[in-house]
């Protein structure tokens, strides 16, 4: 341990020493593991990972380098997402034609502390058995790590329970978005004439949600969770999206719950994703609860209970909707086949699509992209009903 330039300390006093990378210093957060084999840059720029340390179960990280097109944070405040990243092997040299920067250099520029040379399998097993711990990670290039101080930092961290982290990853000013999905040879292209206008309530929205909406024909106006329902409806949207985001949904609901309930009552089409899904559930009368290990990866099987179809999806959440608390008129629409937890809701008589998983993927399979088309179908029906009769 004397030669260590990086280390991870858990709140119970366990220490994993290794080799530091990326930014120097010490940061604390909740330790989770992610099973995705690709997409490490998208994962570490996903605002839903705010105040978390991401342990990658795939051993080789860095081989595609980093580039500016693969960031998932949509605003400057959202750029401070994951605080640390843990790998089995040292960062791999880039060998991809899209690489614009070495991954270690990118980590340092983003302020993310990296750690390699630790037993990631042992850490993963520990999380599976004991849950996601409070932890602290450090990188001291000259060595001389104070391990007692690192443990104390992990113990002093407040944790994610009752934390409205979504307030820290959004900006005050609304903004528009018309950029579509990435295509080989053209990159991200601006959409043409939009068929629909959506208001996206930003709790930490990923860019690929906005890009999927654009590719489905909807330009977006993005507002933060402090917006009122009156302000949102005054923008005359065809539908409203409640985005993903970090932290405890019950804490964020205190700030945004009234607005969500009023928009549900208005009858406007709604798409809820991840944190947005959880807060929709709270507004409908259900409850949420903390998970022991959460779901973080790009290979999760989810069943659509209406069709029987099984989709492989991307997930990133540490809280879940308690299906035992669903009120009459609210039914489970999707379910995780890993552990049976909720992955979607349907509301009788309301044009609402609500899913726990990430239909935009990035990283992950594109099995759920159809949900954006389904949402545009709801907006088309809504617009038709709103049109004056002749």
CSV table of C-alpha atoms in Angstrom, one decimal:
chain,number,residue,atom,x,y,z
A,1,UNK,CA,0.0,0.0,0.0
A,2,UNK,CA,3.0,2.3,0.4
A,3,UNK,CA,3.4,2.5,-3.4
A,4,UNK,CA,-0.2,3.3,-4.0
A,5,UNK,CA,-1.1,6.5,-5.9
A,6,UNK,CA,-4.8,5.9,-5.6
A,7,UNK,CA,-7.3,4.3,-3.2
A,8,UNK,CA,-10.9,3.7,-2.5
A,9,UNK,CA,-12.2,3.6,1.1
A,10,UNK,CA,-15.6,2.4,2.2
A,11,UNK,CA,-17.5,3.8,5.2
A,12,UNK,CA,-17.0,0.5,7.1
A,13,UNK,CA,-13.2,1.0,7.0
A,14,UNK,CA,-12.4,-1.3,4.0
A,15,UNK,CA,-9.6,0.0,1.8
A,16,UNK,CA,-8.7,-0.9,-1.8
A,17,UNK,CA,-5.4,0.6,-2.8
A,18,UNK,CA,-4.2,0.8,-6.4
A,19,UNK,CA,-3.0,3.2,-9.1
A,20,UNK,CA,-4.6,6.7,-9.5
A,21,UNK,CA,-5.6,8.2,-12.8
A,22,UNK,CA,-7.4,11.3,-14.1
A,23,UNK,CA,-7.9,14.1,-11.7
A,24,UNK,CA,-5.9,14.4,-8.5
A,25,UNK,CA,-7.5,14.9,-5.1
A,26,UNK,CA,-10.3,13.2,-3.0
A,27,UNK,CA,-14.0,12.9,-3.8
A,28,UNK,CA,-16.7,11.0,-2.0
A,29,UNK,CA,-20.0,9.5,-3.1
A,30,UNK,CA,-22.1,6.3,-3.4
A,31,UNK,CA,-20.3,3.3,-4.9
A,32,UNK,CA,-22.2,1.4,-7.6
A,33,UNK,CA,-21.2,-1.0,-10.3
A,34,UNK,CA,-22.0,-0.8,-14.0
A,35,UNK,CA,-22.1,-3.9,-16.2
A,36,UNK,CA,-21.9,-2.2,-19.6
A,37,UNK,CA,-19.1,-3.4,-21.9
A,38,UNK,CA,-19.1,-0.1,-23.9
A,39,UNK,CA,-20.1,3.5,-23.5
A,40,UNK,CA,-17.9,4.5,-20.5
A,41,UNK,CA,-17.9,8.2,-21.6
A,42,UNK,CA,-21.7,8.3,-21.9
A,43,UNK,CA,-22.0,6.7,-18.4
A,44,UNK,CA,-19.6,9.1,-16.7
A,45,UNK,CA,-21.4,12.2,-18.3
A,46,UNK,CA,-24.9,11.0,-17.4
A,47,UNK,CA,-26.2,13.5,-14.8
A,48,UNK,CA,-28.0,10.6,-13.1
A,49,UNK,CA,-24.6,9.5,-11.7
A,50,UNK,CA,-24.2,12.8,-9.8
A,51,UNK,CA,-22.3,12.1,-6.5
A,52,UNK,CA,-21.6,8.5,-7.4
A,53,UNK,CA,-18.4,6.5,-7.9
A,54,UNK,CA,-18.8,4.1,-10.9
A,55,UNK,CA,-17.2,0.7,-10.7
A,56,UNK,CA,-16.9,-0.9,-14.2
A,57,UNK,CA,-17.2,-4.6,-14.2
A,58,UNK,CA,-15.7,-4.8,-17.7
A,59,UNK,CA,-12.0,-4.9,-17.2
A,60,UNK,CA,-10.7,-3.0,-20.2
A,61,UNK,CA,-11.7,0.7,-20.2
A,62,UNK,CA,-10.3,3.5,-22.4
A,63,UNK,CA,-9.8,1.7,-25.8
A,64,UNK,CA,-12.1,4.1,-27.7
A,65,UNK,CA,-10.7,7.2,-26.0
A,66,UNK,CA,-13.0,10.1,-25.7
A,67,UNK,CA,-14.6,12.6,-28.0
A,68,UNK,CA,-16.9,15.7,-27.7
A,69,UNK,CA,-19.9,14.0,-29.5
A,70,UNK,CA,-20.5,11.4,-26.9
A,71,UNK,CA,-21.2,13.6,-23.9
A,72,UNK,CA,-24.6,13.1,-22.3
A,73,UNK,CA,-24.8,16.2,-20.0
A,74,UNK,CA,-27.0,18.8,-21.6
A,75,UNK,CA,-26.1,21.9,-19.5
A,76,UNK,CA,-23.0,23.3,-17.8
A,77,UNK,CA,-24.3,22.4,-14.2
A,78,UNK,CA,-24.9,18.8,-15.3
A,79,UNK,CA,-21.2,18.4,-16.3
A,80,UNK,CA,-20.3,17.6,-12.7
A,81,UNK,CA,-21.9,14.1,-12.7
A,82,UNK,CA,-19.9,11.0,-11.7
A,83,UNK,CA,-17.1,11.8,-9.2
A,84,UNK,CA,-15.0,8.7,-9.6
A,85,UNK,CA,-14.4,5.6,-11.8
A,86,UNK,CA,-12.8,2.3,-10.8
A,87,UNK,CA,-11.3,-0.2,-13.2
A,88,UNK,CA,-9.6,-3.6,-13.0
A,89,UNK,CA,-6.8,-2.8,-15.5
A,90,UNK,CA,-4.9,0.4,-16.2
A,91,UNK,CA,-6.6,2.7,-18.8
A,92,UNK,CA,-6.2,1.3,-22.3
A,93,UNK,CA,-4.6,3.4,-25.0
A,94,UNK,CA,-7.2,4.7,-27.5
A,95,UNK,CA,-7.5,2.8,-30.8
A,96,UNK,CA,-10.8,4.1,-32.3
A,97,UNK,CA,-11.1,6.4,-35.4
A,98,UNK,CA,-13.5,8.7,-33.5
A,99,UNK,CA,-11.2,9.2,-30.6
A,100,UNK,CA,-10.2,12.9,-30.0
A,101,UNK,CA,-8.6,12.5,-26.6
A,102,UNK,CA,-6.9,10.0,-24.4
A,103,UNK,CA,-9.4,8.8,-21.7
A,104,UNK,CA,-7.1,9.5,-18.8
A,105,UNK,CA,-6.5,13.0,-20.0
A,106,UNK,CA,-10.3,13.4,-20.4
A,107,UNK,CA,-10.9,12.2,-16.9
A,108,UNK,CA,-8.5,14.8,-15.5
A,109,UNK,CA,-10.1,17.6,-17.5
A,110,UNK,CA,-13.6,16.5,-16.3
A,111,UNK,CA,-12.4,16.4,-12.7
A,112,UNK,CA,-13.1,12.7,-12.3
A,113,UNK,CA,-10.8,10.6,-10.2
A,114,UNK,CA,-9.8,7.2,-11.7
A,115,UNK,CA,-8.5,4.1,-9.9
A,116,UNK,CA,-7.1,0.9,-11.4
A,117,UNK,CA,-5.4,-2.2,-10.1
A,118,UNK,CA,-8.1,-3.2,-7.6
A,119,UNK,CA,-10.2,-6.3,-7.4
A,120,UNK,CA,-13.3,-5.2,-9.1
A,121,UNK,CA,-14.9,-8.6,-8.8
A,122,UNK,CA,-14.6,-8.6,-5.0
A,123,UNK,CA,-16.0,-5.0,-4.9
A,124,UNK,CA,-18.9,-6.1,-7.2
A,125,UNK,CA,-19.7,-9.1,-5.0
A,126,UNK,CA,-19.6,-6.8,-1.9
A,127,UNK,CA,-22.2,-4.4,-3.4
A,128,UNK,CA,-24.4,-7.3,-4.5
A,129,UNK,CA,-24.4,-8.7,-0.9
A,130,UNK,CA,-24.3,-5.6,1.2
A,131,UNK,CA,-25.7,-2.8,-1.0
A,132,UNK,CA,-24.1,0.4,-2.4
A,133,UNK,CA,-21.8,1.9,0.3
A,134,UNK,CA,-20.7,5.4,1.1
A,135,UNK,CA,-17.2,5.7,-0.2
A,136,UNK,CA,-14.3,8.0,-0.9
A,137,UNK,CA,-11.8,7.8,-3.7
A,138,UNK,CA,-8.4,9.6,-4.0
A,139,UNK,CA,-5.6,10.1,-6.5
A,140,UNK,CA,-2.3,11.3,-5.1
A,141,UNK,CA,0.4,11.1,-7.8
A,142,UNK,CA,3.2,11.4,-5.3
A,143,UNK,CA,1.8,8.7,-3.0
A,144,UNK,CA,1.6,9.1,0.8
A,145,UNK,CA,-2.1,8.5,1.0
A,146,UNK,CA,-3.7,9.1,4.5
A,147,UNK,CA,-6.0,6.1,4.6
A,148,UNK,CA,-7.5,7.0,7.9
A,149,UNK,CA,-8.5,10.4,6.5
A,150,UNK,CA,-10.0,8.7,3.4
A,151,UNK,CA,-12.2,6.4,5.6
A,152,UNK,CA,-13.3,9.4,7.6
A,153,UNK,CA,-14.3,11.2,4.4
A,154,UNK,CA,-16.4,8.2,3.3
A,155,UNK,CA,-18.1,8.1,6.7
A,156,UNK,CA,-18.8,11.9,6.8
A,157,UNK,CA,-20.6,11.9,3.4
A,158,UNK,CA,-24.3,12.4,3.8
A,159,UNK,CA,-25.5,9.9,1.2
A,160,UNK,CA,-28.3,10.0,-1.4
A,161,UNK,CA,-31.3,9.4,0.8
A,162,UNK,CA,-33.5,12.5,1.0
A,163,UNK,CA,-31.1,14.3,-1.4
A,164,UNK,CA,-32.6,16.5,-4.1
A,165,UNK,CA,-29.6,16.2,-6.4
A,166,UNK,CA,-31.6,17.2,-9.5
A,167,UNK,CA,-31.5,20.8,-8.3
A,168,UNK,CA,-27.7,20.8,-8.8
A,169,UNK,CA,-27.6,19.5,-12.4
A,170,UNK,CA,-29.9,21.9,-14.2
A,171,UNK,CA,-29.7,25.5,-15.3
A,172,UNK,CA,-32.1,28.3,-14.6
A,173,UNK,CA,-32.6,29.4,-18.2
A,174,UNK,CA,-34.8,27.4,-20.6
A,175,UNK,CA,-33.2,26.3,-23.9
A,176,UNK,CA,-34.3,24.7,-27.1
A,177,UNK,CA,-33.1,21.5,-28.8
A,178,UNK,CA,-33.4,20.3,-32.4
A,179,UNK,CA,-30.3,18.1,-32.8
A,180,UNK,CA,-31.1,14.5,-34.0
A,181,UNK,CA,-29.4,11.2,-33.4
A,182,UNK,CA,-25.8,10.5,-34.6
A,183,UNK,CA,-25.4,8.9,-38.0
A,184,UNK,CA,-22.3,7.5,-39.6
A,185,UNK,CA,-20.8,10.0,-42.0
A,186,UNK,CA,-22.9,12.9,-40.9
A,187,UNK,CA,-22.7,13.0,-37.1
A,188,UNK,CA,-25.5,14.8,-35.2
A,189,UNK,CA,-27.7,16.7,-37.7
A,190,UNK,CA,-30.2,19.5,-36.9
A,191,UNK,CA,-33.8,18.4,-37.7
A,192,UNK,CA,-35.9,19.9,-40.3
A,193,UNK,CA,-39.4,21.2,-39.8
A,194,UNK,CA,-40.7,19.8,-36.5
A,195,UNK,CA,-44.1,18.1,-36.4
A,196,UNK,CA,-44.4,18.4,-32.6
A,197,UNK,CA,-43.3,20.7,-29.8
A,198,UNK,CA,-42.4,19.0,-26.5
A,199,UNK,CA,-41.5,20.6,-23.2
A,200,UNK,CA,-38.9,18.6,-21.4
A,201,UNK,CA,-38.8,19.1,-17.7
A,202,UNK,CA,-35.1,18.8,-16.9
A,203,UNK,CA,-34.0,16.9,-13.8
A,204,UNK,CA,-30.7,16.0,-15.4
A,205,UNK,CA,-31.8,15.2,-18.9
A,206,UNK,CA,-29.5,13.2,-21.2
A,207,UNK,CA,-28.8,14.6,-24.6
A,208,UNK,CA,-29.9,11.4,-26.3
A,209,UNK,CA,-33.4,11.8,-24.9
A,210,UNK,CA,-33.5,15.1,-26.7
A,211,UNK,CA,-32.0,13.6,-29.8
A,212,UNK,CA,-34.5,10.8,-29.9
A,213,UNK,CA,-37.3,13.3,-29.6
A,214,UNK,CA,-35.9,15.3,-32.5
A,215,UNK,CA,-35.5,12.2,-34.6
A,216,UNK,CA,-39.1,11.3,-33.9
A,217,UNK,CA,-40.2,14.7,-35.2
A,218,UNK,CA,-40.3,16.8,-32.0
A,219,UNK,CA,-38.4,19.9,-31.2
A,220,UNK,CA,-37.9,20.5,-27.4
A,221,UNK,CA,-38.0,23.4,-25.1
A,222,UNK,CA,-36.2,22.4,-21.9
A,223,UNK,CA,-37.2,23.9,-18.5
A,224,UNK,CA,-36.1,23.0,-15.1
A,225,UNK,CA,-38.1,21.4,-12.3
A,226,UNK,CA,-39.0,24.7,-10.7
A,227,UNK,CA,-41.3,25.6,-13.6
A,228,UNK,CA,-45.0,25.7,-12.9
A,229,UNK,CA,-47.6,23.9,-14.8
A,230,UNK,CA,-49.0,27.2,-16.0
A,231,UNK,CA,-45.7,28.2,-17.4
A,232,UNK,CA,-45.3,24.9,-19.1
A,233,UNK,CA,-48.7,24.9,-20.7
A,234,UNK,CA,-48.3,28.5,-21.8
A,235,UNK,CA,-45.5,27.2,-24.1
A,236,UNK,CA,-48.3,25.3,-25.9
A,237,UNK,CA,-46.6,22.0,-26.1
A,238,UNK,CA,-48.0,18.9,-27.7
A,239,UNK,CA,-46.6,16.8,-24.9
A,240,UNK,CA,-44.4,17.0,-21.8
A,241,UNK,CA,-41.4,14.8,-20.9
A,242,UNK,CA,-40.2,14.3,-17.3
A,243,UNK,CA,-36.5,13.5,-17.6
A,244,UNK,CA,-34.0,11.2,-15.9
A,245,UNK,CA,-31.9,12.6,-13.1
A,246,UNK,CA,-30.0,11.9,-9.8
A,247,UNK,CA,-30.9,11.6,-6.2
A,248,UNK,CA,-33.9,10.6,-4.2
A,249,UNK,CA,-37.2,11.0,-6.1
A,250,UNK,CA,-39.1,11.7,-2.9
A,251,UNK,CA,-36.8,14.7,-2.2
A,252,UNK,CA,-37.2,16.2,-5.7
A,253,UNK,CA,-40.9,15.6,-5.6
A,254,UNK,CA,-41.2,18.1,-2.7
A,255,UNK,CA,-40.1,20.8,-5.1
A,256,UNK,CA,-41.8,19.6,-8.3
A,257,UNK,CA,-44.7,17.3,-7.3
A,258,UNK,CA,-47.5,19.9,-7.5
A,259,UNK,CA,-46.5,20.8,-11.1
A,260,UNK,CA,-46.5,17.1,-12.1
A,261,UNK,CA,-49.9,16.5,-10.6
A,262,UNK,CA,-51.4,19.4,-12.4
A,263,UNK,CA,-50.0,18.3,-15.7
A,264,UNK,CA,-51.4,14.8,-15.2
A,265,UNK,CA,-54.8,16.4,-14.5
A,266,UNK,CA,-54.6,18.5,-17.6
A,267,UNK,CA,-54.7,15.5,-19.9
A,268,UNK,CA,-51.6,16.4,-22.0
A,269,UNK,CA,-49.5,13.5,-23.2
A,270,UNK,CA,-46.6,12.7,-20.8
A,271,UNK,CA,-43.5,10.6,-21.1
A,272,UNK,CA,-41.7,9.9,-17.9
A,273,UNK,CA,-38.1,8.4,-17.9
A,274,UNK,CA,-36.2,7.1,-14.9
A,275,UNK,CA,-36.4,9.8,-12.2
A,276,UNK,CA,-39.3,11.3,-14.1
A,277,UNK,CA,-41.0,7.9,-14.0
A,278,UNK,CA,-40.6,7.7,-10.2
A,279,UNK,CA,-42.0,11.2,-9.6
A,280,UNK,CA,-45.0,10.4,-11.9
A,281,UNK,CA,-45.6,7.4,-9.6
A,282,UNK,CA,-45.4,9.6,-6.5
A,283,UNK,CA,-47.9,12.1,-8.1
A,284,UNK,CA,-50.2,9.2,-8.9
A,285,UNK,CA,-50.2,8.1,-5.2
A,286,UNK,CA,-47.6,5.4,-5.1
A,287,UNK,CA,-44.3,5.3,-3.1
A,288,UNK,CA,-40.7,4.9,-4.0
A,289,UNK,CA,-37.9,3.1,-2.1
A,290,UNK,CA,-34.1,2.8,-2.1
A,291,UNK,CA,-32.7,-0.3,-3.7
A,292,UNK,CA,-29.8,-2.3,-2.2
A,293,UNK,CA,-27.6,-2.5,-5.3
A,294,UNK,CA,-29.6,-0.6,-7.9
A,295,UNK,CA,-29.6,-1.3,-11.7
A,296,UNK,CA,-26.7,0.1,-13.7
A,297,UNK,CA,-25.9,-1.4,-17.1
A,298,UNK,CA,-26.8,-1.8,-20.7
A,299,UNK,CA,-27.9,-5.4,-20.7
A,300,UNK,CA,-31.0,-5.6,-18.5
A,301,UNK,CA,-34.0,-7.7,-19.7
A,302,UNK,CA,-37.4,-6.0,-19.3
A,303,UNK,CA,-40.8,-7.5,-20.1
A,304,UNK,CA,-43.6,-5.4,-21.7
A,305,UNK,CA,-46.5,-7.0,-19.8
A,306,UNK,CA,-49.1,-5.9,-22.4
A,307,UNK,CA,-47.4,-7.6,-25.3
A,308,UNK,CA,-45.1,-10.2,-23.7
A,309,UNK,CA,-42.2,-8.8,-25.6
A,310,UNK,CA,-38.8,-8.8,-23.8
A,311,UNK,CA,-36.5,-5.9,-24.4
A,312,UNK,CA,-32.8,-5.6,-23.5
A,313,UNK,CA,-32.4,-2.1,-22.1
A,314,UNK,CA,-30.1,0.4,-20.5
A,315,UNK,CA,-30.7,1.1,-16.8
A,316,UNK,CA,-29.3,3.5,-14.2
A,317,UNK,CA,-31.2,3.9,-11.0
A,318,UNK,CA,-30.8,3.4,-7.3
A,319,UNK,CA,-34.5,3.9,-6.3
A,320,UNK,CA,-37.6,2.1,-7.6
A,321,UNK,CA,-41.4,2.3,-7.5
A,322,UNK,CA,-43.0,0.1,-4.9
A,323,UNK,CA,-45.7,-1.8,-7.0
A,324,UNK,CA,-47.5,-2.8,-3.8
A,325,UNK,CA,-48.5,0.9,-3.4
A,326,UNK,CA,-49.9,1.5,-6.8
A,327,UNK,CA,-53.4,3.0,-6.5
A,328,UNK,CA,-56.5,1.9,-8.5
A,329,UNK,CA,-56.2,2.9,-12.2
A,330,UNK,CA,-52.4,2.7,-12.2
A,331,UNK,CA,-51.0,-0.6,-13.5
A,332,UNK,CA,-47.5,-2.0,-14.0
A,333,UNK,CA,-46.6,-2.0,-17.7
A,334,UNK,CA,-43.0,-3.2,-17.7
A,335,UNK,CA,-41.1,-5.4,-15.3
A,336,UNK,CA,-37.4,-6.2,-14.8
A,337,UNK,CA,-36.7,-9.8,-15.4
A,338,UNK,CA,-33.6,-9.6,-13.3
A,339,UNK,CA,-35.3,-9.0,-9.9
A,340,UNK,CA,-39.0,-8.4,-10.7
A,341,UNK,CA,-38.8,-4.7,-9.8
A,342,UNK,CA,-41.0,-2.2,-11.6
A,343,UNK,CA,-39.9,-0.8,-15.0
A,344,UNK,CA,-43.0,1.0,-16.2
A,345,UNK,CA,-46.5,2.2,-15.5
A,346,UNK,CA,-49.8,2.7,-17.4
A,347,UNK,CA,-52.6,5.0,-16.3
A,348,UNK,CA,-56.2,4.3,-17.1
A,349,UNK,CA,-57.7,7.0,-19.3
A,350,UNK,CA,-54.5,9.1,-19.5
A,351,UNK,CA,-52.0,9.5,-22.4
A,352,UNK,CA,-49.0,8.6,-20.2
A,353,UNK,CA,-46.0,6.5,-21.0
A,354,UNK,CA,-43.7,6.0,-18.0
A,355,UNK,CA,-40.7,3.8,-17.9
A,356,UNK,CA,-37.9,3.2,-15.3
A,357,UNK,CA,-35.3,2.1,-17.9
A,358,UNK,CA,-33.6,4.4,-20.5
A,359,UNK,CA,-35.3,4.1,-23.9
A,360,UNK,CA,-32.7,6.5,-25.3
A,361,UNK,CA,-29.9,4.0,-24.3
A,362,UNK,CA,-26.5,5.7,-24.9
A,363,UNK,CA,-24.9,3.4,-24.0
A,364,UNK,CA,-27.1,0.4,-24.7
A,365,UNK,CA,-29.3,-1.5,-27.2
A,366,UNK,CA,-31.9,0.4,-29.2
A,367,UNK,CA,-34.8,-2.0,-28.4
A,368,UNK,CA,-36.8,0.7,-26.7
A,369,UNK,CA,-36.4,3.5,-29.2
A,370,UNK,CA,-40.0,2.7,-30.3
A,371,UNK,CA,-41.3,4.4,-27.1
A,372,UNK,CA,-40.5,7.8,-28.6
A,373,UNK,CA,-42.6,7.0,-31.7
A,374,UNK,CA,-45.4,5.8,-29.4
A,375,UNK,CA,-45.2,9.1,-27.6
A,376,UNK,CA,-45.5,11.0,-30.8
A,377,UNK,CA,-48.5,9.0,-31.5
A,378,UNK,CA,-50.1,10.2,-28.3
A,379,UNK,CA,-49.2,13.7,-29.2
A,380,UNK,CA,-50.8,13.3,-32.6
A,381,UNK,CA,-54.0,12.0,-31.1
A,382,UNK,CA,-54.0,14.9,-28.5
A,383,UNK,CA,-53.5,17.5,-31.2
A,384,UNK,CA,-56.4,16.0,-33.2
A,385,UNK,CA,-58.7,16.2,-30.2
A,386,UNK,CA,-57.7,19.8,-29.5
A,387,UNK,CA,-58.4,20.9,-33.1
A,388,UNK,CA,-61.6,22.9,-33.4
A,389,UNK,CA,-64.4,21.0,-35.1
A,390,UNK,CA,-65.6,22.2,-38.5
